[in-house]
Amino acid sequence: NSHMVDCDNFADELDDLIQSLPYQYNSPILTMNAFVANKDTFKTLPCFDSSILQPSVLLGDGLLQYLEDSDAASDQDADFILSHEYAHVLQMESNLLHVNSHGRIPAAVLAKMELQADALGAYFMSHRQGGGLSTSEIDEIVQRAANLGDFVENSSSGGHGSPGQRECAAIWGARHANQFVAPEGRRRETLQELLEAFDQVHQQIVNGDASVCPDRTAPLDCDHHSGSSSSSSSNNRSGGRHRIGSIVSSVS
């Protein structure tokens, strides 16, 4: 009974807070976010049983409304955000995201996972079996990743990475999607191979190494191996999207 009283008090306090906001429950600030949740995400919150929650991508109405209304947003923004968040699902399924005793992911681990998610998101968006974006469209995605940087230069302190780091991670992912040559008899690399490839360049991305993070005034050069032009890539997009999870095969 005491637990139910505590939950009722918590609900009342939360309701009072929301009622104080402009537009109250319709306030876009309540849903101006996108994230992945699983059974560990809300375990520190009172009155919430998350033990049965499966990895899920949550895109807030407020965020989507902002993208729709913003003159600065591009057609690919929502897709890139979804791809980034789905990359976190792949990280969870690969046991890369571990919470500590306080229910949080260590800052250094989180910082790496965020850059990796940028790389995997751009990988999908650029892959000819995925988003199939043209070079110019990928360039918009890369710029958006840079604009979303939170200016945290020290990767050990967490955050999503600086604008330059996020930009570099997205460039690497987009290029890798179309420059990787799978071993004979295989159509694509495994998730494990992709994660290992990112591990090899992660510190270079953090450091802004020119061998991985090129001069952004130069052409991005994310053309597909098949020799398709930008226009044919765009036609591939309009012809239908592939499921994100099918682009990188599961770890065997």
Coordinates of N, CA, C and O in Angstrom, one line a residue, residues 61-157:
D61 N 7.0 13.0 -30.9 CA 6.2 13.9 -31.8 C 6.8 15.3 -31.9 O 6.8 15.9 -33.0
G62 N 7.3 15.8 -30.8 CA 7.9 17.1 -30.8 C 9.1 17.3 -31.7 O 9.2 18.3 -32.4
L63 N 9.9 16.2 -31.8 CA 11.1 16.2 -32.6 C 10.6 16.2 -34.1 O 11.2 16.9 -34.9
L64 N 9.7 15.3 -34.4 CA 9.2 15.2 -35.8 C 8.5 16.5 -36.3 O 8.7 16.9 -37.4
Q65 N 7.8 17.1 -35.3 CA 7.2 18.4 -35.7 C 8.2 19.4 -36.0 O 8.1 20.2 -36.9
Y66 N 9.3 19.5 -35.2 CA 10.3 20.4 -35.4 C 11.0 20.2 -36.8 O 11.2 21.2 -37.5
L67 N 11.2 18.9 -37.1 CA 11.8 18.7 -38.4 C 10.9 19.1 -39.6 O 11.3 19.5 -40.6
E68 N 9.6 18.9 -39.4 CA 8.6 19.3 -40.4 C 8.5 20.8 -40.6 O 8.4 21.3 -41.7
D69 N 8.6 21.5 -39.5 CA 8.4 23.0 -39.5 C 9.7 23.7 -39.8 O 9.7 24.9 -40.2
S70 N 10.9 23.1 -39.5 CA 12.1 23.8 -39.6 C 12.6 24.0 -41.1 O 12.6 23.0 -41.9
D71 N 12.9 25.2 -41.4 CA 13.4 25.5 -42.8 C 14.8 24.9 -43.0 O 15.3 24.6 -44.1
A72 N 15.5 24.7 -41.8 CA 16.9 24.1 -41.9 C 16.9 22.6 -42.1 O 18.0 22.1 -42.4
A73 N 15.8 22.0 -41.8 CA 15.8 20.5 -41.9 C 15.7 20.0 -43.3 O 15.2 20.7 -44.2
S74 N 16.3 18.8 -43.5 CA 16.3 18.2 -44.9 C 15.4 17.0 -44.9 O 15.0 16.5 -43.8
D75 N 15.1 16.5 -46.0 CA 14.2 15.3 -46.1 C 14.8 14.1 -45.5 O 14.1 13.2 -45.1
Q76 N 16.1 14.1 -45.3 CA 16.8 12.9 -44.8 C 17.0 12.9 -43.3 O 17.4 11.9 -42.7
D77 N 16.6 14.0 -42.6 CA 16.9 14.1 -41.2 C 16.3 13.0 -40.3 O 16.9 12.4 -39.5
A78 N 15.0 12.8 -40.5 CA 14.3 11.8 -39.7 C 14.8 10.4 -40.0 O 15.0 9.6 -39.1
D79 N 15.2 10.2 -41.2 CA 15.7 8.9 -41.6 C 17.1 8.6 -40.9 O 17.4 7.6 -40.4
F80 N 17.9 9.7 -40.9 CA 19.2 9.6 -40.3 C 19.1 9.4 -38.8 O 19.8 8.6 -38.1
I81 N 18.1 10.1 -38.1 CA 17.9 10.0 -36.7 C 17.4 8.6 -36.4 O 17.9 7.9 -35.4
L82 N 16.5 8.0 -37.2 CA 16.0 6.7 -37.0 C 17.2 5.7 -37.2 O 17.3 4.7 -36.4
S83 N 18.0 5.9 -38.2 CA 19.1 5.0 -38.4 C 20.1 5.0 -37.3 O 20.6 4.0 -36.8
H84 N 20.4 6.2 -36.8 CA 21.3 6.4 -35.6 C 20.7 5.6 -34.4 O 21.5 4.9 -33.7
E85 N 19.4 5.8 -34.1 CA 18.8 5.1 -33.0 C 18.8 3.6 -33.1 O 19.0 2.9 -32.2
Y86 N 18.5 3.2 -34.4 CA 18.5 1.7 -34.6 C 19.9 1.1 -34.4 O 20.0 0.0 -34.0
A87 N 20.9 1.9 -34.7 CA 22.3 1.4 -34.4 C 22.5 1.1 -33.0 O 23.2 0.2 -32.6
H88 N 21.8 1.9 -32.1 CA 21.9 1.6 -30.7 C 21.2 0.3 -30.3 O 21.7 -0.4 -29.4
V89 N 20.2 -0.1 -31.1 CA 19.5 -1.4 -30.9 C 20.5 -2.5 -31.2 O 20.7 -3.5 -30.5
L90 N 21.3 -2.3 -32.3 CA 22.3 -3.3 -32.7 C 23.4 -3.4 -31.7 O 23.9 -4.5 -31.4
Q91 N 23.7 -2.2 -31.1 CA 24.7 -2.2 -30.0 C 24.2 -3.0 -28.8 O 25.0 -3.8 -28.2
M92 N 23.0 -2.8 -28.5 CA 22.4 -3.6 -27.3 C 22.4 -5.0 -27.6 O 22.7 -5.9 -26.7
E93 N 22.0 -5.4 -28.8 CA 21.9 -6.8 -29.1 C 23.3 -7.4 -29.2 O 23.5 -8.7 -29.1
S94 N 24.3 -6.6 -29.4 CA 25.7 -7.1 -29.4 C 26.4 -7.0 -28.1 O 27.6 -7.2 -28.0
N95 N 25.6 -6.6 -27.1 CA 26.1 -6.5 -25.7 C 27.2 -5.5 -25.5 O 28.2 -5.6 -24.8
L96 N 27.1 -4.4 -26.3 CA 28.1 -3.3 -26.2 C 27.7 -2.2 -25.2 O 28.5 -1.4 -24.8
L97 N 26.4 -2.1 -24.9 CA 25.9 -1.1 -24.0 C 25.6 -1.7 -22.6 O 24.6 -2.4 -22.5
H98 N 26.5 -1.5 -21.7 CA 26.3 -2.0 -20.4 C 26.1 -0.9 -19.4 O 26.9 0.1 -19.4
V99 N 25.1 -1.0 -18.5 CA 24.9 0.0 -17.5 C 25.6 -0.4 -16.2 O 25.9 -1.6 -15.9
N100 N 26.0 0.6 -15.4 CA 26.7 0.4 -14.2 C 25.7 0.2 -13.1 O 24.5 0.1 -13.3
S101 N 26.2 0.1 -11.8 CA 25.3 -0.1 -10.7 C 24.3 1.0 -10.5 O 23.3 0.8 -9.8
H102 N 24.6 2.2 -11.1 CA 23.6 3.3 -10.9 C 22.7 3.4 -12.1 O 21.9 4.4 -12.2
G103 N 22.7 2.4 -13.0 CA 21.8 2.4 -14.1 C 22.2 3.2 -15.2 O 21.4 3.6 -16.1
R104 N 23.5 3.6 -15.3 CA 24.0 4.5 -16.3 C 25.1 3.8 -17.1 O 25.8 3.0 -16.6
I105 N 25.3 4.3 -18.3 CA 26.4 3.8 -19.2 C 27.6 4.7 -18.9 O 27.5 5.9 -18.9
P106 N 28.7 4.1 -18.6 CA 29.9 4.9 -18.4 C 30.2 5.9 -19.5 O 30.0 5.6 -20.7
A107 N 30.6 7.1 -19.1 CA 30.7 8.2 -20.1 C 31.6 7.9 -21.3 O 31.3 8.2 -22.4
A108 N 32.8 7.3 -21.0 CA 33.7 7.0 -22.1 C 33.1 6.0 -23.1 O 33.2 6.1 -24.3
V109 N 32.3 5.0 -22.6 CA 31.6 4.0 -23.4 C 30.5 4.7 -24.2 O 30.4 4.4 -25.4
L110 N 29.8 5.5 -23.6 CA 28.7 6.2 -24.2 C 29.2 7.1 -25.4 O 28.6 7.1 -26.5
A111 N 30.3 7.8 -25.1 CA 30.8 8.7 -26.2 C 31.2 7.9 -27.4 O 30.9 8.3 -28.6
K112 N 31.8 6.7 -27.2 CA 32.2 5.9 -28.4 C 31.0 5.3 -29.1 O 30.9 5.3 -30.3
M113 N 30.0 4.9 -28.3 CA 28.8 4.3 -28.9 C 28.0 5.3 -29.7 O 27.4 5.0 -30.7
E114 N 28.0 6.6 -29.3 CA 27.3 7.6 -30.1 C 28.0 7.9 -31.4 O 27.3 8.0 -32.4
L115 N 29.3 7.9 -31.4 CA 30.0 8.1 -32.7 C 29.8 6.9 -33.6 O 29.7 7.0 -34.8
Q116 N 29.8 5.7 -33.0 CA 29.6 4.5 -33.7 C 28.2 4.5 -34.3 O 28.0 4.0 -35.5
A117 N 27.2 5.0 -33.6 CA 25.9 5.1 -34.1 C 25.8 6.0 -35.3 O 25.0 5.8 -36.2
D118 N 26.5 7.1 -35.2 CA 26.6 8.0 -36.4 C 27.1 7.3 -37.6 O 26.6 7.4 -38.7
A119 N 28.2 6.5 -37.4 CA 28.8 5.8 -38.5 C 27.9 4.8 -39.1 O 27.7 4.6 -40.3
L120 N 27.2 4.0 -38.2 CA 26.3 3.0 -38.7 C 25.1 3.6 -39.3 O 24.6 3.0 -40.3
G121 N 24.6 4.7 -38.8 CA 23.5 5.4 -39.4 C 23.8 5.8 -40.8 O 23.0 5.6 -41.8
A122 N 25.0 6.5 -41.0 CA 25.4 6.9 -42.3 C 25.7 5.7 -43.2 O 25.4 5.8 -44.4
Y123 N 26.2 4.6 -42.7 CA 26.4 3.4 -43.4 C 25.1 2.9 -44.1 O 25.1 2.7 -45.3
F124 N 24.1 2.9 -43.3 CA 22.8 2.4 -43.8 C 22.2 3.4 -44.9 O 21.8 3.0 -45.9
M125 N 22.3 4.7 -44.5 CA 21.7 5.7 -45.5 C 22.4 5.7 -46.8 O 21.8 6.0 -47.8
S126 N 23.7 5.4 -46.8 CA 24.5 5.4 -48.0 C 24.5 4.1 -48.8 O 24.6 4.0 -50.0
H127 N 24.3 3.0 -48.1 CA 24.4 1.6 -48.7 C 23.4 1.5 -49.8 O 22.2 1.8 -49.7
R128 N 23.8 0.9 -50.9 CA 22.9 0.8 -52.1 C 21.7 -0.2 -51.8 O 20.7 -0.2 -52.5
Q129 N 21.9 -1.1 -50.7 CA 20.7 -1.9 -50.3 C 20.0 -1.3 -49.2 O 19.1 -1.9 -48.6
G130 N 20.3 -0.1 -48.8 CA 19.7 0.6 -47.7 C 19.0 1.8 -48.2 O 18.1 1.8 -49.0
G131 N 19.4 3.0 -47.7 CA 18.9 4.3 -48.1 C 19.2 4.6 -49.6 O 18.5 5.3 -50.2
G132 N 20.4 4.1 -50.0 CA 20.8 4.4 -51.4 C 20.9 5.8 -51.7 O 20.6 6.2 -52.9
L133 N 21.3 6.7 -50.8 CA 21.4 8.1 -51.0 C 22.5 8.5 -52.0 O 23.5 7.8 -52.0
S134 N 22.3 9.5 -52.7 CA 23.3 10.0 -53.6 C 24.4 10.7 -52.8 O 24.2 11.0 -51.6
T135 N 25.5 11.1 -53.4 CA 26.6 11.7 -52.7 C 26.2 13.1 -52.2 O 26.5 13.4 -51.0
S136 N 25.4 13.8 -52.9 CA 24.9 15.1 -52.4 C 24.0 15.0 -51.2 O 24.0 15.8 -50.3
E137 N 23.2 13.9 -51.2 CA 22.3 13.7 -50.1 C 23.0 13.3 -48.9 O 22.7 13.7 -47.7
I138 N 24.1 12.4 -49.1 CA 24.9 12.0 -48.0 C 25.6 13.2 -47.4 O 25.8 13.3 -46.2
D139 N 26.0 14.2 -48.2 CA 26.7 15.4 -47.8 C 25.8 16.1 -46.8 O 26.2 16.7 -45.8
E140 N 24.5 16.2 -47.1 CA 23.5 16.8 -46.2 C 23.5 16.1 -44.8 O 23.4 16.7 -43.8
I141 N 23.5 14.7 -44.9 CA 23.5 13.9 -43.6 C 24.7 14.2 -42.8 O 24.7 14.4 -41.6
V142 N 25.9 14.3 -43.5 CA 27.1 14.6 -42.8 C 27.1 16.0 -42.1 O 27.5 16.1 -41.0
Q143 N 26.5 16.9 -42.8 CA 26.4 18.3 -42.3 C 25.5 18.3 -41.1 O 25.7 19.0 -40.1
R144 N 24.4 17.5 -41.2 CA 23.5 17.5 -40.1 C 24.1 16.8 -38.8 O 23.9 17.3 -37.7
A145 N 24.9 15.8 -39.0 CA 25.6 15.2 -37.9 C 26.5 16.2 -37.2 O 26.6 16.3 -36.0
A146 N 27.2 17.0 -38.1 CA 28.1 18.1 -37.5 C 27.3 19.1 -36.7 O 27.6 19.5 -35.6
N147 N 26.1 19.5 -37.3 CA 25.3 20.5 -36.6 C 24.7 20.0 -35.3 O 24.4 20.8 -34.4
L148 N 24.6 18.7 -35.1 CA 24.0 18.1 -33.9 C 25.1 17.8 -32.9 O 24.8 17.3 -31.8
G149 N 26.4 18.1 -33.2 CA 27.5 17.9 -32.2 C 27.3 18.7 -31.0 O 26.7 19.8 -31.0
D150 N 27.6 18.1 -29.8 CA 27.4 18.9 -28.6 C 28.7 19.5 -28.0 O 28.8 19.8 -26.8
F151 N 29.7 19.6 -28.9 CA 30.9 20.3 -28.6 C 31.7 19.7 -27.4 O 32.4 20.4 -26.7
V152 N 31.5 18.4 -27.1 CA 32.3 17.8 -26.1 C 33.5 17.2 -26.8 O 33.5 16.1 -27.4
E153 N 34.7 17.8 -26.6 CA 35.9 17.4 -27.3 C 36.5 16.2 -26.6 O 37.2 15.4 -27.2
N154 N 36.4 16.1 -25.3 CA 37.0 15.0 -24.5 C 36.1 13.9 -24.5 O 35.0 13.9 -23.8
S155 N 36.4 12.8 -25.3 CA 35.5 11.7 -25.4 C 35.2 11.0 -24.1 O 34.2 10.3 -23.9
S156 N 36.1 11.1 -23.2 CA 36.0 10.4 -21.9 C 34.9 11.0 -21.0 O 34.5 10.4 -20.0
S157 N 34.4 12.2 -21.4 CA 33.4 12.9 -20.6 C 32.0 12.6 -21.1 O 31.0 13.2 -20.6

